Amino acid sequence: MTRHLLVPMDDSEPARGALEHALTVFPNDEITVVHAIDDLESAYGGGSPVDADTDAGTPEPDFFADVRTIGEEYDNEVATAVVEGTSATAILEFGREHGVDQIIMGSEGRSGVSRVLLGSVAEAVTRQSEIPVTIVP
């Protein structure tokens, strides 16, 4: 039985580490990488660089090309998605709506002020999730 794993991604080393962890530990499972674009950041021109030439509506982050390359290196066709909203809320909503079995994420991201042990998004996801969460340091 294949599980559906969700890896929240920004363009940071901890997020890439979480993706590589998922691909290594769960090589036969379905993996979706999701990038959350905060409504407030996008309204004021902040957030991650995106490719404005996509036809899918919400622009895709430039680093999704790297995500696909990493997936290919592990012989896994990684799916990608972009969601809008507050990062933790958007990640959790995506997980519920898409039948995700586990969330695997880095301990700190590129944006926001990190907390003592966990990044603020990782902490919020961990505290609020009904889905099991693995934090990769």
mmCIF file of C-alpha atoms in Angstrom:
data_model
loop_
_atom_site.group_PDB
_atom_site.id
_atom_site.type_symbol
_atom_site.label_atom_id
_atom_site.label_comp_id
_atom_site.label_asym_id
_atom_site.label_seq_id
_atom_site.Cartn_x
_atom_site.Cartn_y
_atom_site.Cartn_z
ATOM 1 C CA MET A 1 0.000 0.000 0.000
ATOM 2 C CA THR A 2 1.416 3.348 -1.066
ATOM 3 C CA ARG A 3 1.213 6.273 1.327
ATOM 4 C CA HIS A 4 0.849 9.902 0.303
ATOM 5 C CA LEU A 5 3.552 12.094 1.825
ATOM 6 C CA LEU A 6 3.534 15.881 1.860
ATOM 7 C CA VAL A 7 6.774 17.866 1.930
ATOM 8 C CA PRO A 8 6.269 21.624 2.436
ATOM 9 C CA MET A 9 8.996 23.454 0.552
ATOM 10 C CA ASP A 10 10.607 26.836 0.394
ATOM 11 C CA ASP A 11 13.980 27.368 -1.208
ATOM 12 C CA SER A 12 15.967 26.416 1.903
ATOM 13 C CA GLU A 13 18.460 23.699 2.795
ATOM 14 C CA PRO A 14 16.292 22.277 5.641
ATOM 15 C CA ALA A 15 13.366 21.902 3.215
ATOM 16 C CA ARG A 16 15.590 20.173 0.647
ATOM 17 C CA GLY A 17 16.869 17.927 3.429
ATOM 18 C CA ALA A 18 13.292 16.982 4.294
ATOM 19 C CA LEU A 19 12.612 16.100 0.649
ATOM 20 C CA GLU A 20 15.742 13.960 0.439
ATOM 21 C CA HIS A 21 14.783 12.277 3.731
ATOM 22 C CA ALA A 22 11.328 11.448 2.361
ATOM 23 C CA LEU A 23 12.795 10.085 -0.863
ATOM 24 C CA THR A 24 15.347 7.976 1.002
ATOM 25 C CA VAL A 25 13.151 6.560 3.773
ATOM 26 C CA PHE A 26 9.963 6.203 1.717
ATOM 27 C CA PRO A 27 11.209 5.422 -1.834
ATOM 28 C CA ASN A 28 7.991 3.753 -3.016
ATOM 29 C CA ASP A 29 5.490 6.262 -1.664
ATOM 30 C CA GLU A 30 3.730 9.105 -3.451
ATOM 31 C CA ILE A 31 5.373 12.427 -2.579
ATOM 32 C CA THR A 32 3.879 15.858 -3.136
ATOM 33 C CA VAL A 33 5.963 18.970 -2.582
ATOM 34 C CA VAL A 34 3.825 21.969 -1.707
ATOM 35 C CA HIS A 35 4.865 25.610 -1.581
ATOM 36 C CA ALA A 36 2.668 28.039 0.337
ATOM 37 C CA ILE A 37 2.505 31.632 -0.849
ATOM 38 C CA ASP A 38 1.355 33.858 1.978
ATOM 39 C CA ASP A 39 -1.440 36.143 0.790
ATOM 40 C CA LEU A 40 0.026 39.158 2.594
ATOM 41 C CA GLU A 41 3.561 38.591 1.261
ATOM 42 C CA SER A 42 2.378 38.166 -2.320
ATOM 43 C CA ALA A 43 0.198 41.287 -2.100
ATOM 44 C CA TYR A 44 3.248 43.347 -1.182
ATOM 45 C CA GLY A 45 5.649 41.690 -3.617
ATOM 46 C CA GLY A 46 7.490 39.509 -1.078
ATOM 47 C CA GLY A 47 7.817 35.737 -0.951
ATOM 48 C CA SER A 48 9.605 33.336 -3.244
ATOM 49 C CA PRO A 49 10.643 33.993 -6.815
ATOM 50 C CA VAL A 50 8.148 32.443 -9.208
ATOM 51 C CA ASP A 51 7.918 31.669 -12.905
ATOM 52 C CA ALA A 52 5.263 34.017 -14.265
ATOM 53 C CA ASP A 53 4.916 32.091 -17.549
ATOM 54 C CA THR A 54 2.963 29.103 -16.178
ATOM 55 C CA ASP A 55 -0.505 28.376 -17.530
ATOM 56 C CA ALA A 56 -1.816 26.787 -14.327
ATOM 57 C CA GLY A 57 -3.042 29.979 -12.663
ATOM 58 C CA THR A 58 -0.846 30.348 -9.602
ATOM 59 C CA PRO A 59 2.773 30.809 -10.691
ATOM 60 C CA GLU A 60 5.216 28.031 -9.878
ATOM 61 C CA PRO A 61 8.365 28.739 -7.826
ATOM 62 C CA ASP A 62 11.605 28.585 -9.804
ATOM 63 C CA PHE A 63 13.004 25.954 -7.410
ATOM 64 C CA PHE A 64 10.354 23.372 -8.428
ATOM 65 C CA ALA A 65 12.672 22.462 -11.327
ATOM 66 C CA ASP A 66 15.279 21.457 -8.719
ATOM 67 C CA VAL A 67 12.609 19.511 -6.803
ATOM 68 C CA ARG A 68 11.810 17.463 -9.904
ATOM 69 C CA THR A 69 15.516 16.858 -10.570
ATOM 70 C CA ILE A 70 16.031 15.629 -6.994
ATOM 71 C CA GLY A 71 13.013 13.328 -7.401
ATOM 72 C CA GLU A 72 14.445 11.906 -10.625
ATOM 73 C CA GLU A 73 17.766 11.213 -8.862
ATOM 74 C CA TYR A 74 15.798 9.006 -6.441
ATOM 75 C CA ASP A 75 13.683 7.484 -9.253
ATOM 76 C CA ASN A 76 10.511 9.140 -7.933
ATOM 77 C CA GLU A 77 8.166 11.380 -9.910
ATOM 78 C CA VAL A 78 7.536 14.029 -7.267
ATOM 79 C CA ALA A 79 4.275 15.950 -7.673
ATOM 80 C CA THR A 80 4.242 19.690 -6.961
ATOM 81 C CA ALA A 81 1.582 22.153 -5.892
ATOM 82 C CA VAL A 82 1.343 25.815 -4.960
ATOM 83 C CA VAL A 83 -1.182 26.915 -2.361
ATOM 84 C CA GLU A 84 -2.096 30.377 -1.163
ATOM 85 C CA GLY A 85 -2.687 31.415 2.408
ATOM 86 C CA THR A 86 -0.915 31.509 5.736
ATOM 87 C CA SER A 87 1.780 28.839 5.428
ATOM 88 C CA ALA A 88 0.804 26.467 8.257
ATOM 89 C CA THR A 89 -2.923 26.751 7.548
ATOM 90 C CA ALA A 90 -2.460 26.225 3.804
ATOM 91 C CA ILE A 91 -0.198 23.197 4.361
ATOM 92 C CA LEU A 92 -2.647 21.572 6.782
ATOM 93 C CA GLU A 93 -5.625 22.289 4.544
ATOM 94 C CA PHE A 94 -3.843 20.749 1.548
ATOM 95 C CA GLY A 95 -3.014 17.688 3.635
ATOM 96 C CA ARG A 96 -6.636 17.174 4.713
ATOM 97 C CA GLU A 97 -8.083 17.787 1.248
ATOM 98 C CA HIS A 98 -5.656 15.417 -0.512
ATOM 99 C CA GLY A 99 -5.637 12.465 1.876
ATOM 100 C CA VAL A 100 -2.049 12.960 3.011
ATOM 101 C CA ASP A 101 -0.801 10.236 5.375
ATOM 102 C CA GLN A 102 2.286 12.045 6.703
ATOM 103 C CA ILE A 103 3.901 15.477 6.550
ATOM 104 C CA ILE A 104 7.700 15.630 6.396
ATOM 105 C CA MET A 105 9.267 19.048 6.789
ATOM 106 C CA GLY A 106 12.476 20.854 7.642
ATOM 107 C CA SER A 107 12.918 22.361 11.083
ATOM 108 C CA GLU A 108 13.550 25.884 9.791
ATOM 109 C CA GLY A 109 12.600 27.645 6.613
ATOM 110 C CA ARG A 110 13.966 30.558 4.694
ATOM 111 C CA SER A 111 11.328 32.992 5.848
ATOM 112 C CA GLY A 112 10.220 34.109 9.267
ATOM 113 C CA VAL A 113 12.027 34.237 12.575
ATOM 114 C CA SER A 114 13.049 30.788 13.808
ATOM 115 C CA ARG A 115 12.157 29.705 17.305
ATOM 116 C CA VAL A 116 14.480 27.991 19.765
ATOM 117 C CA LEU A 117 13.902 24.448 18.449
ATOM 118 C CA LEU A 118 11.625 24.703 15.427
ATOM 119 C CA GLY A 119 10.868 27.213 12.722
ATOM 120 C CA SER A 120 7.588 29.017 13.294
ATOM 121 C CA VAL A 121 5.820 27.228 10.402
ATOM 122 C CA ALA A 122 7.123 23.797 11.473
ATOM 123 C CA GLU A 123 5.989 24.476 15.021
ATOM 124 C CA ALA A 124 2.512 25.584 13.939
ATOM 125 C CA VAL A 125 2.056 22.583 11.638
ATOM 126 C CA THR A 126 3.221 20.198 14.364
ATOM 127 C CA ARG A 127 0.906 21.693 16.993
ATOM 128 C CA GLN A 128 -2.202 21.859 14.793
ATOM 129 C CA SER A 129 -1.904 18.777 12.590
ATOM 130 C CA GLU A 130 -4.117 15.728 12.863
ATOM 131 C CA ILE A 131 -1.747 14.109 10.333
ATOM 132 C CA PRO A 132 1.523 12.648 11.666
ATOM 133 C CA VAL A 133 4.414 15.112 11.201
ATOM 134 C CA THR A 134 8.110 14.291 10.932
ATOM 135 C CA ILE A 135 10.531 17.169 11.459
ATOM 136 C CA VAL A 136 13.913 16.756 9.768
ATOM 137 C CA PRO A 137 16.698 18.841 11.368
#
